[in-house]
Tab-separated table of C-alpha atoms in Angstrom:
chain	number	residue	atom	x	y	z
X	1	ARG	CA	0.000	0.000	0.000
X	2	THR	CA	2.927	2.321	0.661
X	3	ARG	CA	4.070	2.043	-2.950
X	4	LEU	CA	0.594	2.937	-4.176
X	5	ASP	CA	0.310	6.020	-1.998
X	6	ARG	CA	3.858	7.181	-2.669
X	7	VAL	CA	3.089	8.257	-6.262
X	8	THR	CA	0.589	11.059	-6.822
X	9	ALA	CA	-0.416	13.398	-9.628
X	10	ALA	CA	1.792	16.064	-8.055
X	11	ASN	CA	5.033	14.066	-8.045
X	12	CYS	CA	4.634	11.416	-10.772
X	13	LYS	CA	6.757	13.424	-13.222
X	14	LEU	CA	9.590	13.665	-10.708
X	15	VAL	CA	9.843	10.210	-9.148
X	16	ASP	CA	12.071	7.483	-10.513
X	17	VAL	CA	10.466	5.615	-13.416
X	18	ASN	CA	10.630	2.332	-11.482
X	19	GLN	CA	8.264	3.771	-8.894
X	20	LEU	CA	5.618	4.214	-11.600
X	21	PHE	CA	5.330	0.436	-12.023
X	22	LEU	CA	4.368	-2.450	-9.781
X	23	PRO	CA	5.573	-6.067	-10.169
X	24	ASN	CA	3.777	-8.373	-12.598
X	25	ASP	CA	2.556	-10.607	-9.794
X	26	THR	CA	0.683	-7.717	-8.174
X	27	VAL	CA	-2.387	-8.859	-10.129
X	28	THR	CA	-2.804	-12.631	-10.047
X	29	HIS	CA	-5.006	-15.120	-11.916
X	30	VAL	CA	-4.992	-12.997	-15.052
X	31	PRO	CA	-7.006	-14.510	-17.953
X	32	ASN	CA	-4.829	-16.229	-20.536
X	33	ILE	CA	-6.308	-17.368	-23.848
X	34	LYS	CA	-4.009	-20.378	-23.827
X	35	ARG	CA	-5.572	-21.643	-20.599
X	36	LEU	CA	-9.163	-20.402	-20.712
X	37	ASN	CA	-10.562	-23.947	-20.838
X	38	ILE	CA	-8.071	-25.222	-18.272
X	39	ASP	CA	-7.815	-22.657	-15.493
X	40	PRO	CA	-11.023	-21.363	-13.915
X	41	VAL	CA	-11.935	-17.688	-14.259
X	42	PHE	CA	-12.717	-16.410	-10.786
X	43	PRO	CA	-15.744	-14.144	-10.253
X	44	ASN	CA	-13.500	-11.205	-9.375
X	45	ARG	CA	-11.624	-11.617	-12.668
X	46	THR	CA	-14.589	-11.489	-15.056
X	47	ASN	CA	-13.935	-7.823	-15.860
X	48	LEU	CA	-10.341	-8.685	-16.764
X	49	LEU	CA	-11.710	-11.438	-18.996
X	50	HIS	CA	-13.971	-8.906	-20.701
X	51	LEU	CA	-10.983	-6.593	-21.187
X	52	HIS	CA	-8.979	-9.518	-22.574
X	53	ASN	CA	-11.719	-10.432	-25.065
X	54	MET	CA	-12.433	-6.816	-26.009
X	55	ALA	CA	-8.785	-6.195	-26.893
X	56	ILE	CA	-8.666	-9.300	-29.080
X	57	SER	CA	-11.953	-8.603	-30.871
X	58	ARG	CA	-11.065	-4.988	-31.664
X	59	ALA	CA	-7.622	-5.992	-32.947
X	60	PHE	CA	-9.140	-8.616	-35.250
X	61	PHE	CA	-11.786	-6.156	-36.438
X	62	PHE	CA	-9.369	-3.373	-37.341
X	63	SER	CA	-6.849	-5.793	-38.853
X	64	TYR	CA	-9.565	-7.126	-41.139
X	65	ILE	CA	-11.216	-3.892	-42.259
X	66	LEU	CA	-7.927	-2.064	-42.840
X	67	GLN	CA	-6.820	-4.819	-45.225
X	68	LYS	CA	-10.193	-5.594	-46.804
X	69	ALA	CA	-11.278	-2.047	-47.604
X	70	ALA	CA	-9.845	-0.149	-50.527
X	71	ASP	CA	-7.570	2.759	-49.619
X	72	ASN	CA	-10.316	5.263	-50.416
X	73	ASP	CA	-12.798	3.398	-48.208
X	74	GLU	CA	-10.675	2.976	-45.093
X	75	PRO	CA	-12.087	4.531	-41.925
X	76	GLY	CA	-11.352	8.198	-41.356
X	77	PHE	CA	-9.897	9.607	-38.177
X	78	MET	CA	-13.316	10.260	-36.642
X	79	TYR	CA	-14.189	6.559	-36.904
X	80	TYR	CA	-11.250	5.711	-34.653
X	81	PHE	CA	-12.415	8.182	-32.013
X	82	MET	CA	-15.975	6.844	-32.071
X	83	SER	CA	-14.659	3.302	-31.853
X	84	VAL	CA	-12.573	3.824	-28.715
X	85	ILE	CA	-15.452	5.761	-27.139
X	86	ALA	CA	-17.753	2.808	-27.833
X	87	ASP	CA	-15.246	0.470	-26.162
X	88	VAL	CA	-15.351	2.466	-22.929
X	89	ALA	CA	-19.130	2.900	-23.064
X	90	ALA	CA	-19.613	-0.861	-23.448
X	91	ASN	CA	-18.451	-1.685	-19.918
X	92	ARG	CA	-18.512	0.518	-16.842
X	93	PHE	CA	-15.410	-1.244	-15.515
X	94	LEU	CA	-13.326	-0.520	-18.621
X	95	ASN	CA	-11.845	2.919	-18.067
X	96	SER	CA	-9.914	3.610	-21.272
X	97	SER	CA	-9.309	2.357	-24.787
X	98	ALA	CA	-6.769	3.476	-27.363
X	99	ILE	CA	-5.223	2.662	-30.723
X	100	TYR	CA	-1.559	3.603	-31.067
X	101	TYR	CA	0.109	3.898	-34.453
X	102	ALA	CA	3.849	3.690	-34.949
X	103	PRO	CA	5.400	6.920	-36.299
X	104	ASN	CA	4.411	7.723	-39.891
X	105	MET	CA	2.127	4.688	-40.172
X	106	SER	CA	-1.337	6.279	-39.994
X	107	PHE	CA	-3.248	7.418	-43.068
X	108	THR	CA	-6.765	8.699	-43.638
X	109	PRO	CA	-8.624	8.959	-46.956
X	110	SER	CA	-10.761	11.807	-45.613
X	111	TYR	CA	-7.973	14.336	-46.252
X	112	LYS	CA	-8.436	14.750	-49.999
X	113	SER	CA	-5.508	17.164	-50.383
X	114	PHE	CA	-3.282	15.026	-48.146
X	115	PHE	CA	-2.771	12.295	-50.742
X	116	ASN	CA	-0.240	9.546	-50.154
X	117	LYS	CA	1.058	11.086	-46.936
X	118	THR	CA	1.090	9.796	-43.399
X	119	MET	CA	0.704	11.423	-40.013
X	120	PRO	CA	3.812	11.578	-37.777
X	121	LEU	CA	1.822	10.222	-34.820
X	122	PHE	CA	-1.779	9.171	-34.297
X	123	ALA	CA	-3.205	7.700	-31.109
X	124	PRO	CA	-6.946	8.148	-30.470
X	125	ARG	CA	-7.625	7.447	-26.799
X	126	ALA	CA	-10.891	7.564	-24.884
X	127	TYR	CA	-11.067	7.501	-21.111
X	128	ARG	CA	-13.798	7.739	-18.529
X	129	ALA	CA	-13.786	11.164	-16.891
X	130	ASP	CA	-14.823	11.777	-13.303
X	131	ASP	CA	-17.833	14.103	-13.454
X	132	PHE	CA	-18.681	14.129	-9.744
X	133	ASN	CA	-17.842	17.834	-9.463
X	134	ASP	CA	-19.856	19.064	-12.443
X	135	PRO	CA	-22.105	21.978	-11.408
X	136	TYR	CA	-25.225	20.389	-12.881
X	137	HIS	CA	-24.620	17.115	-11.051
X	138	LEU	CA	-26.242	17.758	-7.696
X	139	GLU	CA	-25.638	14.350	-6.127
X	140	GLY	CA	-21.867	14.760	-6.252
X	141	THR	CA	-21.188	11.178	-7.365
X	142	SER	CA	-19.686	10.073	-10.638
X	143	THR	CA	-22.186	8.955	-13.283
X	144	LEU	CA	-19.553	6.962	-15.242
X	145	ASN	CA	-21.214	8.332	-18.382
X	146	THR	CA	-18.730	11.090	-19.234
X	147	ILE	CA	-16.087	9.990	-21.732
X	148	GLU	CA	-13.317	12.176	-23.123
X	149	ALA	CA	-11.452	11.376	-26.339
X	150	ILE	CA	-8.155	12.925	-27.404
X	151	ASP	CA	-5.380	12.275	-29.896
X	152	LEU	CA	-2.198	11.573	-27.961
X	153	GLY	CA	-0.248	12.076	-31.174
X	154	ALA	CA	-1.283	15.737	-31.465
X	155	ILE	CA	1.700	17.199	-29.648
X	156	PRO	CA	4.049	20.139	-30.273
X	157	LEU	CA	7.327	19.511	-32.044
X	158	ASP	CA	10.414	18.717	-29.986
X	159	THR	CA	8.470	17.399	-26.984
X	160	PRO	CA	9.775	13.835	-26.599
X	161	SER	CA	8.333	13.561	-23.100
X	162	ARG	CA	4.857	13.688	-24.694
X	163	ASN	CA	5.707	11.380	-27.601
X	164	TYR	CA	4.194	7.993	-26.767
X	165	SER	CA	6.794	6.229	-28.958
X	166	SER	CA	9.733	7.779	-27.078
X	167	ASP	CA	11.473	6.317	-24.044
X	168	GLN	CA	11.030	9.684	-22.347
X	169	TYR	CA	7.271	9.029	-22.166
X	170	ARG	CA	8.125	6.788	-19.186
X	171	ILE	CA	4.856	4.838	-18.885
X	172	ASN	CA	4.642	3.504	-22.461
X	173	GLU	CA	5.523	-0.098	-21.707
X	174	TRP	CA	2.290	-1.018	-23.501
X	175	TYR	CA	3.688	0.566	-26.691
X	176	HIS	CA	6.964	-1.342	-26.635
X	177	HIS	CA	5.169	-4.666	-26.163
X	178	TRP	CA	4.508	-4.769	-29.920
X	179	LEU	CA	6.004	-1.668	-31.535
X	180	PRO	CA	8.083	-0.795	-33.414
X	181	ASP	CA	7.695	-3.756	-35.767
X	182	LEU	CA	11.318	-4.685	-36.351
X	183	THR	CA	10.606	-7.527	-38.795
X	184	LYS	CA	8.695	-5.374	-41.340
X	185	ARG	CA	7.825	-8.553	-43.256
X	186	GLN	CA	4.333	-9.774	-43.981
X	187	ASP	CA	5.371	-13.417	-43.877
X	188	SER	CA	6.187	-12.986	-40.194
X	189	LYS	CA	2.528	-12.242	-39.388
X	190	THR	CA	-0.195	-14.763	-38.598
X	191	THR	CA	-2.414	-15.379	-41.629
X	192	TYR	CA	-6.171	-15.903	-41.458
X	193	THR	CA	-8.704	-16.863	-44.115
X	194	VAL	CA	-12.382	-15.967	-44.191
X	195	GLN	CA	-15.081	-17.225	-46.563
X	196	ILE	CA	-17.469	-14.492	-47.715
X	197	THR	CA	-20.803	-15.179	-49.412
X	198	HIS	CA	-22.173	-12.182	-51.302
X	199	TYR	CA	-25.827	-11.301	-51.786
X	200	ASN	CA	-25.749	-12.461	-55.423
X	201	GLY	CA	-24.683	-15.959	-54.421
X	202	THR	CA	-21.010	-15.631	-55.329
X	203	ASN	CA	-18.300	-16.624	-52.890
X	204	GLU	CA	-15.005	-15.011	-52.018
X	205	THR	CA	-12.014	-16.213	-50.031
X	206	PHE	CA	-10.092	-13.397	-48.374
X	207	THR	CA	-6.692	-13.898	-46.748
X	208	TRP	CA	-5.408	-11.336	-44.294
X	209	HIS	CA	-2.897	-10.831	-41.485
X	210	GLY	CA	-4.106	-10.483	-37.931
X	211	PRO	CA	-2.975	-10.714	-34.310
X	212	PRO	CA	-1.025	-13.783	-33.173
X	213	ALA	CA	-3.133	-16.900	-32.747
X	214	ALA	CA	-3.752	-18.546	-29.394
X	215	SER	CA	-1.285	-21.288	-30.354
X	216	ASP	CA	1.464	-18.772	-31.115
X	217	ASN	CA	4.017	-17.703	-28.553
X	218	PRO	CA	3.351	-15.538	-26.542
X	219	GLY	CA	-0.228	-15.368	-27.859
X	220	PRO	CA	-2.298	-12.368	-28.912
X	221	VAL	CA	-2.570	-10.587	-25.552
X	222	LYS	CA	0.196	-9.026	-23.487
X	223	TRP	CA	-0.691	-7.588	-20.099
X	224	THR	CA	1.135	-4.517	-18.912
X	225	ARG	CA	2.617	-4.208	-15.487
X	226	PRO	CA	0.366	-2.119	-13.215
X	227	TYR	CA	1.480	1.475	-13.738
X	228	PHE	CA	0.570	4.967	-12.576
X	229	ASP	CA	-1.115	6.725	-15.506
X	230	CYS	CA	0.863	9.916	-14.985
X	231	ASP	CA	-0.469	13.172	-16.407
X	232	ARG	CA	-3.481	11.368	-17.872
X	233	SER	CA	-5.980	9.725	-15.522
X	234	ASN	CA	-3.449	9.915	-12.638
X	235	LYS	CA	-4.597	6.550	-11.334
X	236	TRP	CA	-3.029	3.125	-11.060
X	237	THR	CA	-3.897	1.252	-14.242
X	238	TYR	CA	-3.733	-2.307	-15.534
X	239	GLY	CA	-4.261	-3.041	-19.202
X	240	ALA	CA	-4.089	-5.490	-22.082
X	241	THR	CA	-2.485	-4.882	-25.484
X	242	VAL	CA	-3.015	-6.661	-28.810
X	243	PRO	CA	-1.329	-5.770	-32.134
X	244	ILE	CA	-3.337	-4.736	-35.196
């Protein structure tokens, strides 16, 4: 408990980076897709199981649509914001959701004059805001219905401490779980095949690359160490990451 109370919003930027993290075994009996039918899921871990499944399903969804859709039909930036907001709104115990792009890897077809160019950084993130102190909320308790969405990639130049891909960001262990992709080869990615039947009776087989399968090592989901979400929610956070 001392380690939890030692870090606050006032000093989290000043303390040693090791004090912003707790050991992996701080949270036990974490759901693992490799052992879901072997190990029981305890009642107090069902929300972690939902987080685990949500991360996998969203990664599969975005992996599929970003490869299936033509470049002109890919989702625009606003779609990403609405998607992460929907993730948080789906479960009152899920406090944030985000999609982080590696530098110069994000593209949107909605910028017609921005053809064939990428954004330096793009990271739409939605998080549940505490609205207990809103003047129109007379009860003074949080409704859990206020969600804020921001782009963590929209930062001034020459501010590495705010660049989520930089080591100076301090709490971005979740980023380095999967990024940057050092292989840069498609044949290193897990391949999936889906059979599509169209309305006119024709069939199509589509092959695409998605997150690692359950049989792969280490699997599709990597859990972060519990960390203090400094300068964001300013709370101790535990999360799951899956590559798109």
